Amino acid sequence: MATELILDLSIIFILVGFLLLVSNYFEWPTIPFYIIAGIVAGFYIDGQNIIEFAYWGIAFLVFVFGVSIDFNKIKSVIWESEITVGLQVLILGPIAFAIGLLLGLDIVNAFYFAVAVVLSSTIIGFELKDYEKRESFVHGRLSQTIHFFDDLLAILIVLILSAEAFTAGEITQNILAGGLLILTGFLIYRYLFKYMVKITNGSGELMLMGSITILIFFLGASEFLGLSIVVGAFAAGISIRTDVPKSMDMLNGIESIKDFFIVLFFTMLGALLSMPTTETLIIALGLLVLTGILKPIINTAFLVQEGYDTRTSTLTSISTDQISEFTLIIAIEGFLIGLIAPELFDAIILSAVVLMIYSTYTHKYDEYIYRNIMKKIFKKPETTQTDNLSEVNPDIKDHVILVGHGRQGKKILESCNKIGHKTIVIENDPAARKELKGKTENYVISDAVQQYTWQKAKYKQAKLIISTAPDIEVTNKILSLNTKADKIVRCRNIEKSRKLLNKGALYVILPNILSQDKVKKEIEDILKNKKQTQK
């Protein structure tokens, strides 16, 4: 068995290594090449091993997603995310169920079809774009929180379907056991994890080992309680804090292990593909249209209605255009016990593969999709939303415009207030409005890429524009503004920062090189010089 396992892994990684060289040479997305490697490997690897690899790959990646959850960051968007997932269930769920019946599926299979449409993938976020970068934006936090509630819903479905007998007693027992694991994970996150950090004295290696120990504990508890290991993996993930001192070494270690399981997951997804029948293709087409097109449109419509600008709503909704890894777990378990028809199982695998490749391109061209499609569909005037949420003194001039009210933005705003500079803050998170009211008289709640946002912030009368957002779209917008105001922007890359200076930036914030306090001091010096120039 061990020899067979090593041989199977060797086949997988030799194929992946060769295909990644091709991907890297042409600068193409990696996910399609993982899947191609899996298709080839599927001819040589035993079917049962493929399912086992996929199962454990999903479990570990669910754990990694749980680790990435920072409850302090996502609390400002919890309400919108809950409602978005609720709408997916209440609107998209019945539509998908009805279409499943129209496609000739029975009630049980139509239910599985609807589950596949409603749930979205958290794994895809690890491979598409810079996950940590996306987290720093409102659309990143919204996406992460929507996936979090999607996962909670998925776990509930897993607990219901994995009951030994489909009776109220068995289902209730499973739900209580799963709820206990997740509650235990949250209690460890809230109260106990910081003590583990103290015991390890901040050692990255010991913190990593502690995290893996927590994972093994929860996996063992899942097995003991007769639950799916993905439930334990999720509970283990949310128990680990990333906002503690010296957590970077621990996260780097988890990141390395994650890369291994990402390869395993996507290659095994490719290996599960089989030659589709006509019925499979028709079912897969239904899944593709509902998941890849209708779901993002519904989510965008709701978020726009909630007051988010069309760009933020679009970038958030695009992250939901795939089939969830939990759906694959549910489908595999249903297939093994004979609940899912082979045609539906093959359709779910096929659509999952197609949608994950599709997602690599919708994420890559999300700005294009926003400008050329969504912006034309949702023609609600964004000036109305901006006017209703913003407060700007009509007589303000010679002021500082500060883009972003995150950790660094708050420190810079404090410096502006301390020195006596009039400041207008641009922030695209409506949830930040209440906090801004207590710190500044002038703020614009809108997307910094929109021209009206800058008109509202009176950019032509400003003396200085400071951006704490690393988004290149925001940076390019600022540098393109026709104003005499000096411009300070943020960038993560030294080479790119030189180009930004050549484009007209006075100063480029490099967070990976300068500490926040150093950046604050540098900007304070610039602000003081501006103040003296005004006098």
Coordinates of C-alpha atoms in Angstrom, one line a residue:
M1 CA 0.0 0.0 0.0
A2 CA 2.8 2.4 1.0
T3 CA 4.7 1.6 -2.2
E4 CA 1.6 2.2 -4.3
L5 CA 1.0 5.5 -2.6
I6 CA 4.5 6.7 -3.2
L7 CA 4.3 5.6 -6.9
D8 CA 1.0 7.4 -7.4
L9 CA 2.4 10.6 -5.8
S10 CA 5.5 10.3 -8.0
I11 CA 3.3 10.1 -11.2
I12 CA 1.3 13.1 -10.1
F13 CA 4.2 15.4 -9.3
I14 CA 6.4 14.4 -12.2
L15 CA 3.5 15.3 -14.5
V16 CA 2.7 18.5 -12.6
G17 CA 6.3 19.6 -12.6
F18 CA 6.7 19.2 -16.3
L19 CA 3.4 21.1 -17.1
L20 CA 4.1 23.9 -14.7
L21 CA 7.3 24.6 -16.6
V22 CA 5.1 25.1 -19.7
S23 CA 2.6 27.2 -17.7
N24 CA 5.4 29.4 -16.3
Y25 CA 7.1 29.8 -19.7
F26 CA 3.9 31.1 -21.3
E27 CA 2.7 32.9 -18.1
W28 CA -0.6 31.0 -18.2
P29 CA -2.8 30.2 -15.2
T30 CA -1.6 27.0 -13.3
I31 CA -5.0 25.5 -12.5
P32 CA -5.7 24.1 -16.1
F33 CA -2.3 22.5 -16.0
Y34 CA -3.0 20.8 -12.7
I35 CA -6.2 19.4 -14.1
I36 CA -4.5 18.2 -17.3
A37 CA -1.9 16.4 -15.2
G38 CA -4.8 14.8 -13.3
I39 CA -6.5 13.6 -16.5
V40 CA -3.2 11.9 -17.6
A41 CA -2.5 10.5 -14.1
G42 CA -6.1 9.1 -14.0
F43 CA -5.1 6.4 -16.5
Y44 CA -2.4 5.1 -14.1
I45 CA -3.9 5.6 -10.6
D46 CA -6.4 3.3 -8.9
G47 CA -9.9 4.9 -8.7
Q48 CA -10.2 4.4 -4.9
N49 CA -6.8 6.1 -4.4
I50 CA -8.0 9.1 -6.5
I51 CA -11.1 9.5 -4.2
E52 CA -8.9 9.2 -1.1
F53 CA -6.4 11.8 -2.4
A54 CA -9.2 14.2 -3.3
Y55 CA -10.9 13.7 0.1
W56 CA -7.8 14.4 2.1
G57 CA -6.8 17.3 -0.2
I58 CA -10.1 19.0 0.3
A59 CA -10.0 18.4 4.1
F60 CA -6.6 20.1 4.5
L61 CA -7.6 23.0 2.2
V62 CA -10.7 23.6 4.2
F63 CA -8.5 23.8 7.2
V64 CA -6.3 26.4 5.5
F65 CA -9.3 28.5 4.6
G66 CA -10.4 28.3 8.3
V67 CA -7.0 29.5 9.3
S68 CA -7.3 32.5 7.0
I69 CA -10.5 33.7 8.7
D70 CA -9.9 36.8 10.8
F71 CA -13.2 37.4 12.7
N72 CA -12.1 41.0 13.5
K73 CA -11.7 41.8 9.8
I74 CA -14.9 40.3 8.6
K75 CA -17.3 41.5 11.3
S76 CA -18.1 44.7 9.4
V77 CA -19.5 42.7 6.5
I78 CA -21.2 39.8 8.3
W79 CA -24.7 41.0 7.8
E80 CA -24.4 41.4 4.0
S81 CA -22.7 38.1 3.6
E82 CA -25.3 36.3 5.7
I83 CA -28.1 37.8 3.5
T84 CA -26.2 37.0 0.3
V85 CA -25.9 33.3 1.2
G86 CA -29.5 33.4 2.3
L87 CA -30.6 34.8 -1.0
Q88 CA -28.6 32.1 -2.8
V89 CA -30.5 29.5 -0.9
L90 CA -34.0 31.1 -1.2
I91 CA -33.8 32.3 -4.8
L92 CA -31.2 30.3 -6.6
G93 CA -31.9 27.1 -4.7
P94 CA -35.5 26.7 -5.8
I95 CA -34.6 27.8 -9.4
A96 CA -31.9 25.1 -9.5
F97 CA -34.1 22.5 -8.0
A98 CA -36.8 23.2 -10.6
I99 CA -34.4 23.1 -13.4
G100 CA -33.0 19.8 -12.1
L101 CA -36.5 18.3 -12.2
L102 CA -36.9 19.7 -15.8
L103 CA -33.7 17.9 -16.8
G104 CA -35.2 14.6 -15.7
L105 CA -33.7 14.2 -12.3
D106 CA -35.6 12.7 -9.4
I107 CA -36.2 14.7 -6.2
V108 CA -33.0 13.4 -4.5
N109 CA -30.8 14.1 -7.4
A110 CA -32.5 17.5 -8.1
F111 CA -31.6 18.4 -4.5
Y112 CA -27.9 17.5 -5.1
F113 CA -28.1 19.5 -8.3
A114 CA -29.3 22.6 -6.3
V115 CA -26.6 22.1 -3.7
A116 CA -24.0 22.2 -6.4
V117 CA -25.3 25.5 -7.7
V118 CA -25.8 27.2 -4.4
L119 CA -22.4 26.5 -2.7
S120 CA -19.2 28.3 -3.8
S121 CA -15.6 27.3 -3.6
T122 CA -13.1 28.6 -1.0
I123 CA -10.2 26.7 -2.5
I124 CA -10.2 28.6 -5.7
G125 CA -9.4 31.8 -3.8
F126 CA -6.0 30.4 -2.8
E127 CA -4.9 30.1 -6.4
L128 CA -6.6 33.1 -8.0
K129 CA -4.8 36.4 -7.5
D130 CA -3.0 37.4 -4.3
Y131 CA -5.4 36.1 -1.6
E132 CA -3.9 38.2 1.2
K133 CA -4.0 41.3 -1.1
R134 CA -7.7 40.7 -1.8
E135 CA -8.4 40.5 1.9
S136 CA -7.4 44.1 2.4
F137 CA -10.2 45.3 0.2
V138 CA -13.9 45.4 1.0
H139 CA -14.6 43.0 -1.9
G140 CA -12.0 40.6 -0.5
R141 CA -13.6 40.6 3.0
L142 CA -17.0 40.2 1.5
S143 CA -15.9 37.3 -0.6
Q144 CA -14.2 35.6 2.3
T145 CA -17.2 36.1 4.6
I146 CA -19.6 34.8 1.9
H147 CA -17.4 31.7 1.5
F148 CA -17.3 31.3 5.3
F149 CA -21.2 31.2 5.5
D150 CA -21.3 29.0 2.4
D151 CA -19.0 26.6 4.3
L152 CA -21.2 26.6 7.4
L153 CA -24.2 25.8 5.2
A154 CA -22.2 23.1 3.5
I155 CA -21.2 21.6 6.8
L156 CA -24.9 21.5 7.8
I157 CA -25.7 19.7 4.6
V158 CA -22.8 17.2 5.1
L159 CA -24.0 16.5 8.7
I160 CA -27.5 15.9 7.5
L161 CA -26.6 13.6 4.6
S162 CA -23.9 11.7 6.5
A163 CA -26.4 10.5 9.2
E164 CA -26.4 6.7 9.5
A165 CA -30.2 6.7 9.3
F166 CA -32.3 9.4 7.8
T167 CA -34.3 10.0 11.0
A168 CA -34.8 13.1 13.1
G169 CA -32.8 11.6 16.0
E170 CA -29.8 10.7 13.9
I171 CA -29.7 14.0 12.0
T172 CA -30.1 16.0 15.3
Q173 CA -27.3 14.0 16.8
N174 CA -25.0 14.7 13.9
I175 CA -25.8 18.4 13.9
L176 CA -25.2 18.7 17.6
A177 CA -21.9 16.9 17.3
G178 CA -20.7 19.0 14.4
G179 CA -21.9 22.2 16.2
L180 CA -19.9 21.1 19.3
L181 CA -16.7 20.8 17.2
I182 CA -17.2 24.2 15.6
L183 CA -18.0 25.8 18.9
T184 CA -14.9 24.2 20.5
G185 CA -12.8 25.6 17.6
F186 CA -14.2 29.1 18.1
L187 CA -13.6 28.9 21.9
I188 CA -10.0 27.9 21.2
Y189 CA -9.6 30.9 18.8
R190 CA -11.2 33.3 21.3
Y191 CA -9.6 32.2 24.6
L192 CA -7.0 29.5 24.4
F193 CA -4.8 30.0 21.3
K194 CA -3.1 33.1 22.8
Y195 CA -1.9 30.9 25.7
M196 CA -0.4 28.5 23.3
V197 CA 1.6 31.4 21.8
K198 CA 2.8 32.3 25.3
I199 CA 3.9 28.7 26.0
T200 CA 5.8 28.5 22.8
N201 CA 7.4 31.9 23.4
G202 CA 6.5 33.0 19.9
S203 CA 8.5 30.2 18.3
G204 CA 7.3 29.8 14.7
E205 CA 8.2 26.1 14.5
L206 CA 6.4 25.3 17.8
M207 CA 3.4 27.3 16.8
L208 CA 3.3 25.4 13.5
M209 CA 3.5 22.1 15.3
G210 CA 0.8 23.3 17.7
S211 CA -1.4 24.1 14.8
I212 CA -0.9 20.7 13.2
T213 CA -1.6 19.1 16.6
I214 CA -4.9 21.0 16.8
L215 CA -5.8 19.8 13.3
I216 CA -5.0 16.1 14.2
F217 CA -7.1 16.5 17.4
F218 CA -10.1 17.7 15.5
L219 CA -9.7 15.1 12.7
G220 CA -9.6 12.4 15.4
A221 CA -12.6 13.9 17.1
S222 CA -14.5 13.8 13.8
E223 CA -13.7 10.2 13.3
F224 CA -14.6 9.4 16.9
L225 CA -18.0 11.1 16.6
G226 CA -18.7 9.5 13.2
L227 CA -18.5 12.7 11.3
S228 CA -16.8 13.7 8.0
I229 CA -13.2 14.8 8.5
V230 CA -13.9 18.0 6.6
V231 CA -16.1 19.1 9.6
G232 CA -13.1 18.6 12.0
A233 CA -10.8 20.3 9.5
F234 CA -13.0 23.4 9.3
A235 CA -13.3 23.6 13.1
A236 CA -9.5 23.2 13.5
G237 CA -8.9 26.0 11.0
I238 CA -11.1 28.6 12.7
S239 CA -9.4 27.8 16.1
I240 CA -6.1 29.2 14.9
R241 CA -5.4 32.9 15.2
T242 CA -3.3 34.8 12.6
D243 CA -3.3 38.1 14.5
V244 CA -0.9 37.0 17.2
P245 CA 2.7 38.1 17.5
K246 CA 5.3 36.2 15.4
S247 CA 2.6 34.2 13.5
M248 CA 4.3 34.7 10.2
D249 CA 6.6 31.7 10.5
M250 CA 3.6 29.5 11.4
L251 CA 1.6 30.8 8.4
N252 CA 4.6 30.3 6.1
G253 CA 4.8 26.6 7.2
I254 CA 1.0 26.1 6.7
E255 CA 1.4 27.9 3.3
S256 CA 4.0 25.3 2.2
I257 CA 1.9 22.4 3.1
K258 CA -1.1 24.1 1.5
D259 CA 0.7 24.2 -1.9
F260 CA 1.1 20.4 -1.8
F261 CA -2.6 19.8 -1.2
I262 CA -3.6 22.4 -3.8
V263 CA -1.7 20.4 -6.4
L264 CA -3.3 17.1 -5.0
F265 CA -6.8 18.5 -5.1
F266 CA -6.8 19.9 -8.7
T267 CA -5.0 16.9 -10.2
M268 CA -7.4 14.5 -8.5
L269 CA -10.3 16.6 -9.9
G270 CA -8.9 16.1 -13.3
A271 CA -8.4 12.4 -12.6
L272 CA -12.1 12.0 -11.7
L273 CA -13.2 13.2 -15.2
S274 CA -14.7 10.6 -17.4
M275 CA -16.0 10.6 -21.0
P276 CA -19.4 12.4 -20.7
T277 CA -22.7 11.1 -22.1
T278 CA -25.2 13.4 -23.8
E279 CA -27.3 13.4 -20.5
T280 CA -24.2 14.3 -18.5
L281 CA -23.4 17.2 -20.9
I282 CA -26.9 18.6 -20.6
I283 CA -26.9 18.5 -16.8
A284 CA -23.4 20.0 -16.8
L285 CA -24.6 22.9 -19.1
G286 CA -27.4 23.7 -16.6
L287 CA -24.8 23.8 -13.7
L288 CA -22.5 26.0 -15.8
V289 CA -25.1 28.6 -16.6
L290 CA -26.7 28.8 -13.1
T291 CA -23.3 28.8 -11.3
G292 CA -21.1 30.7 -13.6
I293 CA -23.6 33.4 -14.9
L294 CA -26.8 33.6 -12.9
K295 CA -25.3 33.4 -9.4
P296 CA -22.8 36.2 -9.8
I297 CA -25.6 38.4 -11.3
I298 CA -28.0 37.8 -8.4
N299 CA -25.2 38.4 -5.8
T300 CA -24.2 41.7 -7.6
A301 CA -27.8 42.9 -7.7
F302 CA -28.2 42.3 -4.0
L303 CA -24.9 44.0 -3.0
V304 CA -25.7 47.0 -5.2
Q305 CA -29.1 47.3 -3.5
E306 CA -27.3 47.2 -0.1
G307 CA -25.4 50.3 -1.0
Y308 CA -22.1 48.9 -2.4
D309 CA -20.8 50.3 -5.6
T310 CA -21.1 48.2 -8.8
R311 CA -17.3 47.6 -8.9
T312 CA -17.1 46.2 -5.4
S313 CA -20.3 44.2 -5.9
T314 CA -19.0 42.7 -9.2
L315 CA -15.5 41.8 -7.9
T316 CA -17.2 40.1 -4.8
S317 CA -19.7 38.2 -6.9
I318 CA -17.2 36.9 -9.4
S319 CA -15.6 35.0 -6.5
T320 CA -18.8 32.8 -6.3
D321 CA -18.7 31.6 -9.9
Q322 CA -17.5 28.0 -9.1
I323 CA -18.6 24.8 -7.6
S324 CA -17.6 24.3 -3.9
E325 CA -15.1 21.7 -2.8
F326 CA -17.8 20.7 -0.2
T327 CA -20.1 19.9 -3.1
L328 CA -17.5 17.5 -4.3
I329 CA -17.3 15.9 -0.9
I330 CA -21.2 15.6 -0.8
A331 CA -21.2 14.2 -4.3
I332 CA -18.5 11.7 -3.7
E333 CA -20.2 10.4 -0.5
G334 CA -23.6 10.3 -2.2
F335 CA -22.1 8.5 -5.2
L336 CA -20.4 5.9 -3.0
I337 CA -23.7 5.0 -1.2
G338 CA -25.7 5.0 -4.4
L339 CA -27.8 8.2 -3.8
I340 CA -26.5 10.2 -6.8
A341 CA -27.0 9.0 -10.3
P342 CA -23.7 8.4 -12.2
E343 CA -24.8 11.0 -14.9
L344 CA -25.2 13.7 -12.2
F345 CA -21.9 12.8 -10.5
D346 CA -20.0 13.0 -13.8
A347 CA -21.8 16.3 -14.5
I348 CA -20.8 17.8 -11.2
I349 CA -17.1 16.8 -11.7
L350 CA -17.1 18.1 -15.3
S351 CA -18.8 21.4 -14.4
A352 CA -16.4 21.8 -11.4
V353 CA -13.4 21.4 -13.7
V354 CA -14.8 23.8 -16.3
L355 CA -15.9 26.4 -13.8
M356 CA -12.5 26.4 -12.0
I357 CA -10.7 27.0 -15.3
Y358 CA -13.4 29.6 -16.2
S359 CA -12.8 31.3 -12.8
T360 CA -9.1 31.7 -13.5
Y361 CA -10.1 34.0 -16.4
T362 CA -13.1 35.8 -14.8
H363 CA -10.8 36.7 -11.9
K364 CA -8.0 37.8 -14.3
Y365 CA -10.4 40.0 -16.3
D366 CA -12.7 41.0 -13.5
E367 CA -12.1 44.7 -14.2
Y368 CA -13.1 44.2 -17.8
I369 CA -16.2 42.3 -16.8
Y370 CA -17.1 45.2 -14.5
R371 CA -16.6 47.9 -17.0
N372 CA -18.1 46.2 -20.1
I373 CA -20.8 44.0 -18.7
M374 CA -21.9 44.6 -15.1
K375 CA -21.7 48.4 -15.3
K376 CA -24.1 48.3 -18.2
I377 CA -26.5 45.9 -16.5
F378 CA -26.7 47.8 -13.2
K379 CA -27.3 51.4 -14.3
K380 CA -28.4 52.7 -10.9
P381 CA -26.7 56.1 -10.5
E382 CA -23.7 55.6 -8.1
T383 CA -23.7 59.4 -7.5
T384 CA -26.9 58.9 -5.5
Q385 CA -25.4 56.3 -3.2
T386 CA -22.2 58.4 -2.8
D387 CA -24.2 61.6 -2.0
N388 CA -26.4 59.8 0.6
L389 CA -23.5 58.2 2.4
S390 CA -20.9 61.0 2.3
E391 CA -20.3 64.2 4.2
V392 CA -18.1 67.0 2.7
N393 CA -17.9 70.6 3.6
P394 CA -18.7 72.5 0.4
D395 CA -16.1 75.2 1.2
I396 CA -13.2 72.9 2.0
K397 CA -9.9 73.6 0.1
D398 CA -6.2 73.1 0.5
H399 CA -7.0 69.8 2.2
V400 CA -5.5 66.3 2.3
I401 CA -7.4 63.4 0.5
L402 CA -6.7 60.1 2.3
V403 CA -7.7 56.9 0.4
G404 CA -8.5 54.0 2.8
H405 CA -9.3 53.8 6.4
G406 CA -7.6 50.6 7.3
R407 CA -4.9 50.2 9.9
Q408 CA -2.4 52.5 8.1
G409 CA -5.1 54.9 7.0
K410 CA -6.2 55.4 10.6
K411 CA -2.7 56.3 11.7
I412 CA -2.3 58.8 8.9
L413 CA -5.6 60.4 9.7
E414 CA -4.5 60.7 13.3
S415 CA -1.4 62.5 12.1
C416 CA -3.5 64.9 9.9
N417 CA -5.7 65.7 12.8
K418 CA -2.8 66.2 15.2
I419 CA -1.0 68.6 12.8
G420 CA -4.3 70.4 12.0
H421 CA -4.7 69.5 8.3
K422 CA -8.3 69.4 6.9
T423 CA -8.8 65.9 5.6
I424 CA -11.3 64.1 3.4
V425 CA -11.2 60.3 3.7
I426 CA -12.3 58.1 0.8
E427 CA -13.4 54.7 1.9
N428 CA -15.5 52.2 -0.1
D429 CA -16.8 50.2 2.9
P430 CA -20.2 51.5 4.0
A431 CA -19.7 49.8 7.4
A432 CA -16.8 52.2 8.1
R433 CA -19.1 55.3 8.0
K434 CA -20.1 55.2 11.6
E435 CA -16.4 55.1 12.7
L436 CA -15.4 57.9 10.3
K437 CA -18.1 60.2 11.7
G438 CA -16.3 60.3 15.0
K439 CA -12.9 61.0 13.5
T440 CA -13.4 63.4 10.6
E441 CA -16.0 65.8 9.4
N442 CA -15.4 65.0 5.8
Y443 CA -15.6 61.6 4.1
V444 CA -16.7 60.1 0.9
I445 CA -18.1 56.5 0.9
S446 CA -17.5 55.3 -2.6
D447 CA -15.1 53.5 -4.9
A448 CA -11.8 55.4 -5.5
V449 CA -11.7 54.3 -9.1
Q450 CA -14.9 56.3 -9.9
Q451 CA -14.4 59.8 -11.2
Y452 CA -17.4 61.1 -9.3
T453 CA -15.7 60.0 -6.0
W454 CA -12.9 62.5 -6.7
Q455 CA -15.2 65.2 -7.8
K456 CA -17.0 64.8 -4.5
A457 CA -13.7 64.9 -2.6
K458 CA -12.8 68.2 -4.4
Y459 CA -9.5 66.8 -5.8
K460 CA -8.7 69.9 -7.8
Q461 CA -8.7 72.0 -4.6
A462 CA -6.6 69.5 -2.6
K463 CA -2.9 70.0 -1.6
L464 CA -2.0 66.3 -1.1
I465 CA -3.5 62.9 -2.0
I466 CA -2.4 59.9 0.1
S467 CA -3.4 56.4 -0.9
T468 CA -3.0 53.4 1.5
A469 CA -4.6 51.0 -1.0
P470 CA -2.2 48.7 -2.9
D471 CA -4.8 48.2 -5.7
I472 CA -3.1 49.2 -9.0
E473 CA -6.5 50.4 -10.4
V474 CA -6.8 52.9 -7.6
T475 CA -3.1 53.9 -7.9
N476 CA -3.4 54.5 -11.7
K477 CA -6.6 56.5 -11.2
I478 CA -4.9 58.8 -8.7
L479 CA -1.8 59.3 -10.9
S480 CA -4.1 60.1 -13.8
L481 CA -6.0 62.9 -12.0
N482 CA -5.5 66.3 -13.5
T483 CA -4.6 68.2 -10.3
K484 CA -1.6 70.1 -8.8
A485 CA -1.9 68.1 -5.6
D486 CA 1.1 66.0 -4.7
K487 CA 0.4 62.2 -4.7
I488 CA 1.6 59.5 -2.3
V489 CA 0.6 56.0 -3.3
R490 CA 1.3 52.5 -2.1
C491 CA 3.0 49.6 -3.8
R492 CA 4.3 46.1 -2.8
N493 CA 7.0 45.9 -5.4
I494 CA 10.3 47.9 -5.6
E495 CA 10.5 47.8 -9.4
K496 CA 6.9 48.9 -9.8
S497 CA 7.4 51.7 -7.3
R498 CA 10.1 53.2 -9.5
K499 CA 7.6 53.3 -12.4
L500 CA 5.1 55.0 -10.2
L501 CA 7.6 57.7 -9.3
N502 CA 8.2 58.2 -13.0
K503 CA 4.5 58.6 -13.5
G504 CA 4.3 61.5 -11.1
A505 CA 4.1 60.0 -7.5
L506 CA 5.8 62.2 -4.9
Y507 CA 6.4 59.2 -2.6
V508 CA 5.7 55.5 -2.7
I509 CA 4.8 53.6 0.4
L510 CA 6.5 50.1 0.5
P511 CA 4.8 48.2 3.4
N512 CA 7.1 45.2 3.0
I513 CA 10.2 47.4 3.6
L514 CA 9.0 50.2 5.8
S515 CA 7.2 49.7 9.1
Q516 CA 3.9 51.4 9.7
D517 CA 5.5 53.7 12.2
K518 CA 8.3 54.7 9.8
V519 CA 5.7 55.4 7.1
K520 CA 3.7 57.4 9.5
K521 CA 6.7 59.5 10.4
E522 CA 7.7 60.1 6.8
I523 CA 4.2 61.3 5.9
E524 CA 4.0 63.4 9.0
D525 CA 7.2 65.2 7.8
I526 CA 5.6 65.8 4.4
L527 CA 2.4 67.0 6.1
K528 CA 4.3 69.5 8.3
N529 CA 6.2 70.8 5.2
K530 CA 2.8 71.3 3.5
K531 CA 1.5 73.1 6.6
Q532 CA 4.4 75.4 6.6
T533 CA 4.1 76.1 2.9
Q534 CA 0.4 77.1 3.5
K535 CA 1.4 79.6 6.1

